[in-house]
PDB file of C-alpha atoms in Angstrom:
ATOM      1  CA  MET L   1     -21.726  16.656  29.109  1.00 53.00           C
ATOM      2  CA  SER L   2     -18.213  15.518  28.162  1.00 56.00           C
ATOM      3  CA  THR L   3     -16.873  12.707  30.272  1.00 63.00           C
ATOM      4  CA  SER L   4     -13.529  14.603  30.495  1.00 65.00           C
ATOM      5  CA  ARG L   5     -15.281  17.321  32.445  1.00 78.00           C
ATOM      6  CA  LEU L   6     -17.150  14.943  34.754  1.00 84.00           C
ATOM      7  CA  PRO L   7     -14.587  15.199  37.649  1.00 85.00           C
ATOM      8  CA  LEU L   8     -14.789  19.007  37.478  1.00 83.00           C
ATOM      9  CA  TRP L   9     -18.540  19.074  37.623  1.00 89.00           C
ATOM     10  CA  LEU L  10     -18.606  16.429  40.404  1.00 88.00           C
ATOM     11  CA  PHE L  11     -16.091  18.475  42.395  1.00 89.00           C
ATOM     12  CA  ILE L  12     -18.016  21.737  41.923  1.00 89.00           C
ATOM     13  CA  GLY L  13     -21.262  19.999  42.749  1.00 91.00           C
ATOM     14  CA  GLY L  14     -19.742  18.458  45.840  1.00 91.00           C
ATOM     15  CA  ILE L  15     -18.458  21.791  47.125  1.00 90.00           C
ATOM     16  CA  ALA L  16     -21.815  23.458  46.420  1.00 91.00           C
ATOM     17  CA  ALA L  17     -23.626  20.676  48.245  1.00 90.00           C
ATOM     18  CA  LEU L  18     -21.389  21.051  51.311  1.00 90.00           C
ATOM     19  CA  PHE L  19     -22.288  24.744  51.569  1.00 89.00           C
ATOM     20  CA  ILE L  20     -25.963  24.445  50.686  1.00 91.00           C
ATOM     21  CA  LEU L  21     -27.114  21.229  52.388  1.00 88.00           C
ATOM     22  CA  PRO L  22     -26.348  22.342  56.000  1.00 86.00           C
ATOM     23  CA  GLU L  23     -29.242  24.778  55.728  1.00 84.00           C
ATOM     24  CA  PHE L  24     -31.596  21.829  55.178  1.00 86.00           C
ATOM     25  CA  MET L  25     -30.243  19.440  57.759  1.00 88.00           C
ATOM     26  CA  LYS L  26     -32.938  18.681  60.345  1.00 88.00           C
ATOM     27  CA  ASN L  27     -30.574  17.085  62.839  1.00 91.00           C
ATOM     28  CA  ASP L  28     -28.120  19.106  64.913  1.00 93.00           C
ATOM     29  CA  PRO L  29     -24.560  17.808  64.298  1.00 93.00           C
ATOM     30  CA  LEU L  30     -23.594  18.697  67.890  1.00 93.00           C
ATOM     31  CA  LEU L  31     -26.617  17.206  69.645  1.00 92.00           C
ATOM     32  CA  VAL L  32     -25.525  14.379  71.946  1.00 93.00           C
ATOM     33  CA  SER L  33     -28.027  11.562  72.617  1.00 91.00           C
ATOM     34  CA  LEU L  34     -26.545   8.570  74.361  1.00 90.00           C
ATOM     35  CA  THR L  35     -29.806   6.629  73.994  1.00 91.00           C
ATOM     36  CA  HIS L  36     -29.343   6.741  70.183  1.00 91.00           C
ATOM     37  CA  ARG L  37     -25.626   5.964  70.052  1.00 93.00           C
ATOM     38  CA  LEU L  38     -24.229   3.767  67.261  1.00 91.00           C
ATOM     39  CA  GLN L  39     -27.547   3.337  65.496  1.00 92.00           C
ATOM     40  CA  SER L  40     -27.743   1.854  62.002  1.00 91.00           C
ATOM     41  CA  PRO L  41     -29.018   3.988  59.061  1.00 92.00           C
ATOM     42  CA  SER L  42     -32.715   4.729  59.327  1.00 91.00           C
ATOM     43  CA  GLY L  43     -35.319   7.265  58.223  1.00 87.00           C
ATOM     44  CA  GLU L  44     -34.450   9.479  61.188  1.00 90.00           C
ATOM     45  CA  HIS L  45     -30.654   9.135  60.780  1.00 90.00           C
ATOM     46  CA  TRP L  46     -29.795   8.400  57.155  1.00 91.00           C
ATOM     47  CA  LEU L  47     -26.236   7.322  57.877  1.00 93.00           C
ATOM     48  CA  GLY L  48     -26.777   6.267  61.477  1.00 93.00           C
ATOM     49  CA  THR L  49     -25.221   7.857  64.554  1.00 93.00           C
ATOM     50  CA  ASP L  50     -21.778   7.975  66.152  1.00 92.00           C
ATOM     51  CA  GLY L  51     -20.539   6.925  69.597  1.00 91.00           C
ATOM     52  CA  LEU L  52     -22.268   9.911  71.233  1.00 92.00           C
ATOM     53  CA  GLY L  53     -25.537   9.507  69.374  1.00 93.00           C
ATOM     54  CA  ARG L  54     -24.885  12.408  66.982  1.00 94.00           C
ATOM     55  CA  ASP L  55     -26.310  12.221  63.481  1.00 94.00           C
ATOM     56  CA  LEU L  56     -23.592  11.130  61.044  1.00 94.00           C
ATOM     57  CA  MET L  57     -25.238  12.674  57.995  1.00 94.00           C
ATOM     58  CA  SER L  58     -25.334  16.107  59.569  1.00 94.00           C
ATOM     59  CA  ARG L  59     -21.787  15.772  60.869  1.00 95.00           C
ATOM     60  CA  LEU L  60     -20.579  14.617  57.462  1.00 95.00           C
ATOM     61  CA  VAL L  61     -22.026  17.635  55.711  1.00 95.00           C
ATOM     62  CA  TYR L  62     -21.017  20.203  58.328  1.00 95.00           C
ATOM     63  CA  GLY L  63     -17.616  18.527  58.664  1.00 94.00           C
ATOM     64  CA  GLY L  64     -17.137  18.695  54.902  1.00 94.00           C
ATOM     65  CA  ARG L  65     -17.887  22.379  54.911  1.00 93.00           C
ATOM     66  CA  ASN L  66     -15.279  22.876  57.612  1.00 94.00           C
ATOM     67  CA  THR L  67     -12.659  20.648  55.938  1.00 95.00           C
ATOM     68  CA  VAL L  68     -13.067  21.798  52.311  1.00 95.00           C
ATOM     69  CA  GLY L  69     -13.917  25.416  53.242  1.00 94.00           C
ATOM     70  CA  THR L  70     -10.778  25.708  55.374  1.00 95.00           C
ATOM     71  CA  SER L  71      -8.773  24.106  52.535  1.00 96.00           C
ATOM     72  CA  LEU L  72     -10.039  26.683  50.074  1.00 95.00           C
ATOM     73  CA  LEU L  73      -9.175  29.515  52.450  1.00 96.00           C
ATOM     74  CA  ILE L  74      -5.664  28.129  52.992  1.00 96.00           C
ATOM     75  CA  LEU L  75      -5.155  27.812  49.238  1.00 96.00           C
ATOM     76  CA  LEU L  76      -6.278  31.410  48.596  1.00 96.00           C
ATOM     77  CA  GLN L  77      -4.051  32.703  51.410  1.00 96.00           C
ATOM     78  CA  SER L  78      -1.091  30.698  50.022  1.00 95.00           C
ATOM     79  CA  LEU L  79      -1.630  32.169  46.580  1.00 95.00           C
ATOM     80  CA  GLY L  80      -2.077  35.670  48.096  1.00 95.00           C
ATOM     81  CA  ILE L  81       1.361  35.405  49.732  1.00 94.00           C
ATOM     82  CA  GLY L  82       3.182  33.267  47.204  1.00 93.00           C
ATOM     83  CA  ILE L  83       2.348  35.168  44.000  1.00 93.00           C
ATOM     84  CA  PRO L  84       3.480  38.617  45.244  1.00 92.00           C
ATOM     85  CA  ALA L  85       6.589  37.119  46.814  1.00 90.00           C
ATOM     86  CA  GLY L  86       7.430  35.351  43.514  1.00 89.00           C
ATOM     87  CA  VAL L  87       6.841  38.571  41.551  1.00 88.00           C
ATOM     88  CA  ILE L  88       9.105  40.532  43.810  1.00 87.00           C
ATOM     89  CA  ALA L  89      11.876  37.922  43.648  1.00 86.00           C
ATOM     90  CA  GLY L  90      11.527  37.502  39.895  1.00 82.00           C
ATOM     91  CA  VAL L  91      11.417  41.186  39.009  1.00 82.00           C
ATOM     92  CA  MET L  92      13.749  42.717  41.565  1.00 78.00           C
ATOM     93  CA  GLY L  93      16.422  40.019  41.330  1.00 69.00           C
ATOM     94  CA  LYS L  94      19.918  40.180  42.837  1.00 74.00           C
ATOM     95  CA  GLY L  95      19.963  40.552  46.629  1.00 79.00           C
ATOM     96  CA  ILE L  96      16.207  40.109  47.125  1.00 81.00           C
ATOM     97  CA  ASP L  97      16.197  37.069  44.922  1.00 80.00           C
ATOM     98  CA  ARG L  98      19.103  35.484  46.757  1.00 84.00           C
ATOM     99  CA  LEU L  99      17.423  36.124  50.106  1.00 85.00           C
ATOM    100  CA  PHE L 100      14.139  34.613  48.826  1.00 85.00           C
ATOM    101  CA  MET L 101      15.946  31.537  47.550  1.00 85.00           C
ATOM    102  CA  ARG L 102      17.683  30.967  50.889  1.00 86.00           C
ATOM    103  CA  VAL L 103      14.358  31.294  52.774  1.00 84.00           C
ATOM    104  CA  SER L 104      12.501  29.030  50.362  1.00 85.00           C
ATOM    105  CA  ASP L 105      15.263  26.430  50.456  1.00 84.00           C
ATOM    106  CA  SER L 106      15.036  26.298  54.221  1.00 84.00           C
ATOM    107  CA  PHE L 107      11.319  25.503  53.972  1.00 82.00           C
ATOM    108  CA  LEU L 108      11.841  22.873  51.246  1.00 82.00           C
ATOM    109  CA  ALA L 109      14.538  21.109  53.255  1.00 82.00           C
ATOM    110  CA  PHE L 110      11.837  19.363  55.299  1.00 85.00           C
ATOM    111  CA  PRO L 111       8.560  17.658  54.311  1.00 87.00           C
ATOM    112  CA  ASP L 112       5.475  19.874  54.382  1.00 88.00           C
ATOM    113  CA  TYR L 113       3.733  17.604  56.890  1.00 88.00           C
ATOM    114  CA  LEU L 114       6.644  17.698  59.320  1.00 89.00           C
ATOM    115  CA  ILE L 115       6.818  21.511  59.310  1.00 90.00           C
ATOM    116  CA  ALA L 116       3.053  21.796  59.658  1.00 91.00           C
ATOM    117  CA  ILE L 117       3.013  19.383  62.590  1.00 92.00           C
ATOM    118  CA  VAL L 118       5.837  21.210  64.348  1.00 92.00           C
ATOM    119  CA  LEU L 119       4.280  24.671  63.796  1.00 92.00           C
ATOM    120  CA  THR L 120       0.824  23.532  64.911  1.00 92.00           C
ATOM    121  CA  GLY L 121       2.349  21.865  67.921  1.00 89.00           C
ATOM    122  CA  LEU L 122       4.156  25.085  68.860  1.00 92.00           C
ATOM    123  CA  LEU L 123       1.178  27.345  68.181  1.00 91.00           C
ATOM    124  CA  GLY L 124      -1.371  25.040  69.730  1.00 91.00           C
ATOM    125  CA  PRO L 125      -4.457  23.304  68.285  1.00 89.00           C
ATOM    126  CA  GLY L 126      -7.221  25.290  66.597  1.00 89.00           C
ATOM    127  CA  VAL L 127      -8.413  26.321  63.171  1.00 91.00           C
ATOM    128  CA  VAL L 128      -6.488  29.654  63.067  1.00 92.00           C
ATOM    129  CA  ASN L 129      -3.187  28.068  64.094  1.00 93.00           C
ATOM    130  CA  LEU L 130      -3.853  25.200  61.670  1.00 93.00           C
ATOM    131  CA  MET L 131      -4.243  27.700  58.825  1.00 95.00           C
ATOM    132  CA  ILE L 132      -1.122  29.600  59.805  1.00 94.00           C
ATOM    133  CA  ALA L 133       0.920  26.388  59.913  1.00 93.00           C
ATOM    134  CA  ILE L 134      -0.216  25.100  56.521  1.00 95.00           C
ATOM    135  CA  VAL L 135      -0.013  28.493  54.754  1.00 95.00           C
ATOM    136  CA  SER L 136       3.538  28.865  56.123  1.00 92.00           C
ATOM    137  CA  VAL L 137       4.634  25.825  54.146  1.00 91.00           C
ATOM    138  CA  LYS L 138       2.401  26.133  51.078  1.00 93.00           C
ATOM    139  CA  TRP L 139       3.185  29.636  49.873  1.00 93.00           C
ATOM    140  CA  VAL L 140       6.754  28.695  48.996  1.00 92.00           C
ATOM    141  CA  ALA L 141       5.799  26.452  46.052  1.00 91.00           C
ATOM    142  CA  TYR L 142       3.735  29.218  44.379  1.00 93.00           C
ATOM    143  CA  ALA L 143       6.394  31.841  44.998  1.00 91.00           C
ATOM    144  CA  ARG L 144       9.070  29.683  43.395  1.00 91.00           C
ATOM    145  CA  LEU L 145       6.798  28.834  40.526  1.00 91.00           C
ATOM    146  CA  VAL L 146       5.996  32.445  39.774  1.00 91.00           C
ATOM    147  CA  ARG L 147       9.656  33.473  40.168  1.00 89.00           C
ATOM    148  CA  SER L 148      10.907  30.821  37.759  1.00 88.00           C
ATOM    149  CA  SER L 149       8.255  31.664  35.190  1.00 87.00           C
ATOM    150  CA  LEU L 150       8.982  35.411  35.414  1.00 86.00           C
ATOM    151  CA  MET L 151      12.731  34.896  35.224  1.00 84.00           C
ATOM    152  CA  ALA L 152      12.299  32.929  32.015  1.00 84.00           C
ATOM    153  CA  GLU L 153       9.687  35.184  30.437  1.00 82.00           C
ATOM    154  CA  LYS L 154      11.399  38.489  31.133  1.00 78.00           C
ATOM    155  CA  GLU L 155      14.403  37.447  28.989  1.00 78.00           C
ATOM    156  CA  LYS L 156      12.238  37.259  25.851  1.00 79.00           C
ATOM    157  CA  ASP L 157      12.531  39.846  23.089  1.00 80.00           C
ATOM    158  CA  TYR L 158       9.046  41.267  23.421  1.00 78.00           C
ATOM    159  CA  ILE L 159       9.726  42.118  27.078  1.00 78.00           C
ATOM    160  CA  TYR L 160      12.913  43.937  26.113  1.00 77.00           C
ATOM    161  CA  SER L 161      11.006  45.803  23.403  1.00 81.00           C
ATOM    162  CA  ALA L 162       8.330  46.784  25.898  1.00 78.00           C
ATOM    163  CA  ARG L 163      10.934  48.088  28.375  1.00 78.00           C
ATOM    164  CA  LEU L 164      12.673  50.096  25.689  1.00 78.00           C
ATOM    165  CA  SER L 165       9.288  51.561  24.800  1.00 80.00           C
ATOM    166  CA  GLY L 166       8.924  52.818  28.361  1.00 78.00           C
ATOM    167  CA  VAL L 167       6.207  50.396  29.535  1.00 78.00           C
ATOM    168  CA  PRO L 168       6.061  50.571  33.382  1.00 80.00           C
ATOM    169  CA  THR L 169       7.211  47.494  35.266  1.00 77.00           C
ATOM    170  CA  ILE L 170       3.868  47.059  37.006  1.00 81.00           C
ATOM    171  CA  ARG L 171       2.093  46.950  33.642  1.00 82.00           C
ATOM    172  CA  LEU L 172       4.616  44.449  32.299  1.00 81.00           C
ATOM    173  CA  VAL L 173       4.037  42.162  35.294  1.00 81.00           C
ATOM    174  CA  ILE L 174       0.217  42.329  35.120  1.00 82.00           C
ATOM    175  CA  ARG L 175      -0.164  42.250  31.298  1.00 81.00           C
ATOM    176  CA  HIS L 176       2.624  39.848  30.269  1.00 79.00           C
ATOM    177  CA  LEU L 177       4.653  38.212  32.971  1.00 80.00           C
ATOM    178  CA  LEU L 178       1.919  36.937  35.324  1.00 84.00           C
ATOM    179  CA  PRO L 179      -0.297  35.566  32.531  1.00 83.00           C
ATOM    180  CA  ALA L 180       2.678  33.477  31.401  1.00 79.00           C
ATOM    181  CA  ALA L 181       2.664  31.764  34.836  1.00 84.00           C
ATOM    182  CA  PHE L 182      -1.111  31.474  35.117  1.00 86.00           C
ATOM    183  CA  ARG L 183      -1.408  28.050  33.555  1.00 84.00           C
ATOM    184  CA  GLU L 184       1.150  26.514  35.911  1.00 87.00           C
ATOM    185  CA  ILE L 185      -0.435  28.250  38.930  1.00 91.00           C
ATOM    186  CA  VAL L 186      -3.889  26.853  38.139  1.00 90.00           C
ATOM    187  CA  VAL L 187      -2.601  23.298  37.705  1.00 90.00           C
ATOM    188  CA  VAL L 188      -0.455  23.320  40.849  1.00 91.00           C
ATOM    189  CA  ALA L 189      -3.265  24.941  42.932  1.00 93.00           C
ATOM    190  CA  THR L 190      -5.811  22.298  41.797  1.00 92.00           C
ATOM    191  CA  LEU L 191      -3.446  19.441  42.664  1.00 91.00           C
ATOM    192  CA  ASP L 192      -2.508  21.147  45.952  1.00 93.00           C
ATOM    193  CA  LEU L 193      -6.124  21.402  47.134  1.00 94.00           C
ATOM    194  CA  GLY L 194      -6.266  17.673  47.635  1.00 93.00           C
ATOM    195  CA  LYS L 195      -2.997  17.747  49.531  1.00 94.00           C
ATOM    196  CA  ILE L 196      -4.305  20.506  51.813  1.00 95.00           C
ATOM    197  CA  ILE L 197      -7.468  18.505  52.513  1.00 95.00           C
ATOM    198  CA  LEU L 198      -5.301  15.585  53.536  1.00 94.00           C
ATOM    199  CA  MET L 199      -3.103  17.817  55.734  1.00 94.00           C
ATOM    200  CA  ILE L 200      -6.140  19.290  57.532  1.00 95.00           C
ATOM    201  CA  ALA L 201      -7.696  15.879  58.001  1.00 94.00           C
ATOM    202  CA  GLY L 202      -4.378  14.416  59.199  1.00 93.00           C
ATOM    203  CA  LEU L 203      -3.693  17.142  61.691  1.00 94.00           C
ATOM    204  CA  SER L 204      -7.232  16.987  63.010  1.00 93.00           C
ATOM    205  CA  TYR L 205      -6.937  13.231  63.287  1.00 93.00           C
ATOM    206  CA  ILE L 206      -4.031  13.569  65.712  1.00 91.00           C
ATOM    207  CA  GLY L 207      -5.757  16.402  67.622  1.00 91.00           C
ATOM    208  CA  LEU L 208      -3.860  19.386  66.243  1.00 90.00           C
ATOM    209  CA  GLY L 209      -6.579  20.711  63.895  1.00 89.00           C
ATOM    210  CA  LEU L 210     -10.209  21.659  64.452  1.00 88.00           C
ATOM    211  CA  GLN L 211     -11.214  20.757  68.004  1.00 87.00           C
ATOM    212  CA  PRO L 212     -14.208  18.711  69.168  1.00 84.00           C
ATOM    213  CA  PRO L 213     -17.130  18.974  69.149  1.00 88.00           C
ATOM    214  CA  THR L 214     -16.720  20.852  65.828  1.00 90.00           C
ATOM    215  CA  PRO L 215     -17.377  18.305  63.042  1.00 93.00           C
ATOM    216  CA  GLU L 216     -14.407  17.756  60.696  1.00 94.00           C
ATOM    217  CA  TRP L 217     -13.641  14.748  58.581  1.00 95.00           C
ATOM    218  CA  GLY L 218     -10.253  13.980  60.053  1.00 94.00           C
ATOM    219  CA  ALA L 219     -11.568  14.367  63.631  1.00 93.00           C
ATOM    220  CA  MET L 220     -14.524  12.144  62.690  1.00 94.00           C
ATOM    221  CA  LEU L 221     -12.105   9.464  61.570  1.00 93.00           C
ATOM    222  CA  ASN L 222     -10.411   9.573  64.949  1.00 92.00           C
ATOM    223  CA  GLU L 223     -13.738   9.518  66.815  1.00 92.00           C
ATOM    224  CA  GLY L 224     -15.001   6.547  64.840  1.00 91.00           C
ATOM    225  CA  ARG L 225     -11.770   4.536  65.239  1.00 90.00           C
ATOM    226  CA  ALA L 226     -12.835   3.179  68.638  1.00 89.00           C
ATOM    227  CA  TYR L 227     -16.133   1.851  67.198  1.00 90.00           C
ATOM    228  CA  PHE L 228     -14.805   0.464  63.895  1.00 89.00           C
ATOM    229  CA  HIS L 229     -15.697  -3.161  64.599  1.00 88.00           C
ATOM    230  CA  SER L 230     -19.168  -2.487  66.041  1.00 87.00           C
ATOM    231  CA  SER L 231     -20.122   0.541  63.827  1.00 88.00           C
ATOM    232  CA  PRO L 232     -17.743   0.875  60.870  1.00 91.00           C
ATOM    233  CA  LEU L 233     -19.791   3.586  59.140  1.00 90.00           C
ATOM    234  CA  ALA L 234     -18.640   6.092  61.728  1.00 90.00           C
ATOM    235  CA  MET L 235     -15.118   5.783  60.343  1.00 92.00           C
ATOM    236  CA  VAL L 236     -15.761   4.642  56.748  1.00 93.00           C
ATOM    237  CA  ILE L 237     -18.037   7.532  55.753  1.00 93.00           C
ATOM    238  CA  PRO L 238     -15.628  10.442  56.454  1.00 94.00           C
ATOM    239  CA  GLY L 239     -12.776   8.337  55.063  1.00 94.00           C
ATOM    240  CA  VAL L 240     -14.610   7.822  51.779  1.00 95.00           C
ATOM    241  CA  ALA L 241     -15.519  11.554  51.604  1.00 95.00           C
ATOM    242  CA  ILE L 242     -11.857  12.539  52.009  1.00 96.00           C
ATOM    243  CA  MET L 243     -10.792  10.022  49.398  1.00 95.00           C
ATOM    244  CA  LEU L 244     -13.359  11.191  46.854  1.00 95.00           C
ATOM    245  CA  PHE L 245     -12.483  14.901  47.190  1.00 94.00           C
ATOM    246  CA  VAL L 246      -8.783  14.251  46.990  1.00 94.00           C
ATOM    247  CA  LEU L 247      -9.234  11.923  43.973  1.00 94.00           C
ATOM    248  CA  LEU L 248     -11.406  14.455  42.158  1.00 93.00           C
ATOM    249  CA  SER L 249      -8.919  17.296  42.733  1.00 93.00           C
ATOM    250  CA  ASN L 250      -6.078  15.121  41.434  1.00 92.00           C
ATOM    251  CA  LEU L 251      -8.086  14.097  38.345  1.00 92.00           C
ATOM    252  CA  ILE L 252      -8.971  17.704  37.603  1.00 92.00           C
ATOM    253  CA  GLY L 253      -5.366  18.800  38.044  1.00 89.00           C
ATOM    254  CA  ASP L 254      -4.088  16.030  35.723  1.00 87.00           C
ATOM    255  CA  GLN L 255      -6.646  16.938  33.092  1.00 86.00           C
ATOM    256  CA  LEU L 256      -5.781  20.630  33.313  1.00 85.00           C
ATOM    257  CA  ARG L 257      -2.100  19.853  33.020  1.00 81.00           C
ATOM    258  CA  ASP L 258      -2.641  17.702  29.937  1.00 80.00           C
ATOM    259  CA  ASN L 259      -5.001  20.185  28.255  1.00 78.00           C
ATOM    260  CA  LEU L 260      -2.875  23.262  28.930  1.00 71.00           C
ATOM    261  CA  GLU L 261       0.307  21.566  27.731  1.00 64.00           C
ATOM    262  CA  LEU L 262      -1.297  21.126  24.333  1.00 45.00           C
ATOM    263  CA  ARG L 263      -1.487  24.877  23.894  1.00 49.00           C
ATOM    264  CA  PRO L 264       1.669  26.846  23.053  1.00 43.00           C
ATOM    265  CA  ARG L 265       2.599  29.539  25.545  1.00 45.00           C
ATOM    266  CA  GLY L 266       1.016  32.807  24.689  1.00 43.00           C
ATOM    267  CA  LYS L 267      -1.846  31.309  22.655  1.00 40.00           C
TER     268      LYS L 267
END
């Protein structure tokens, strides 16, 4: 196996483990047992227990499925909104394009985290509101990316020739214009996944994301903060998990960007 592909396989393996391992966990991640609180790692509890006696291994795995799974859903929803919006703005042009630019500029005027915190605060805590808040700020980047790629590509000679030949606009978009933006979309989406994981963990850490007792890495960080000196694993373990997934997504994105830039457009 090539070392350049190691981050990709580790990331895929990590995601697969988060969705497969919960079926084999013998300890309930929600089971409270005050007599077993803050235990060290043992054969019964491989990573120890938290302040309420809940198994940290089970909560780590279930929490990872919630954090990473929600991140993937948010990314897909952002792509599902951003790509069509970018196509409409890039193909229709004129008034629709100007309206789109004004709307997107208003979103980009403030940091993503700030808008997400405000929206989540207004909508209230919970996974659905969390997804709405993050998707509301993430779709803009993909829409602008697709728009700019389509605007540049549709000025090329082969697009003019296809239009003169009577090729329908829908076919032009699907067969020629969108594939031209595909490389950039893949790279940005891969890098964005790590940012979304951080946003979910950050919002859950301050109480605006997934609500207790649902296990989630950011919420686990907050829960373990009070016991950091007596039982550091309760806070270190979810922190390391977040760091590893974000690091792997960034490494994969950087590798994709470098590899795809070596290939001329259209090859």
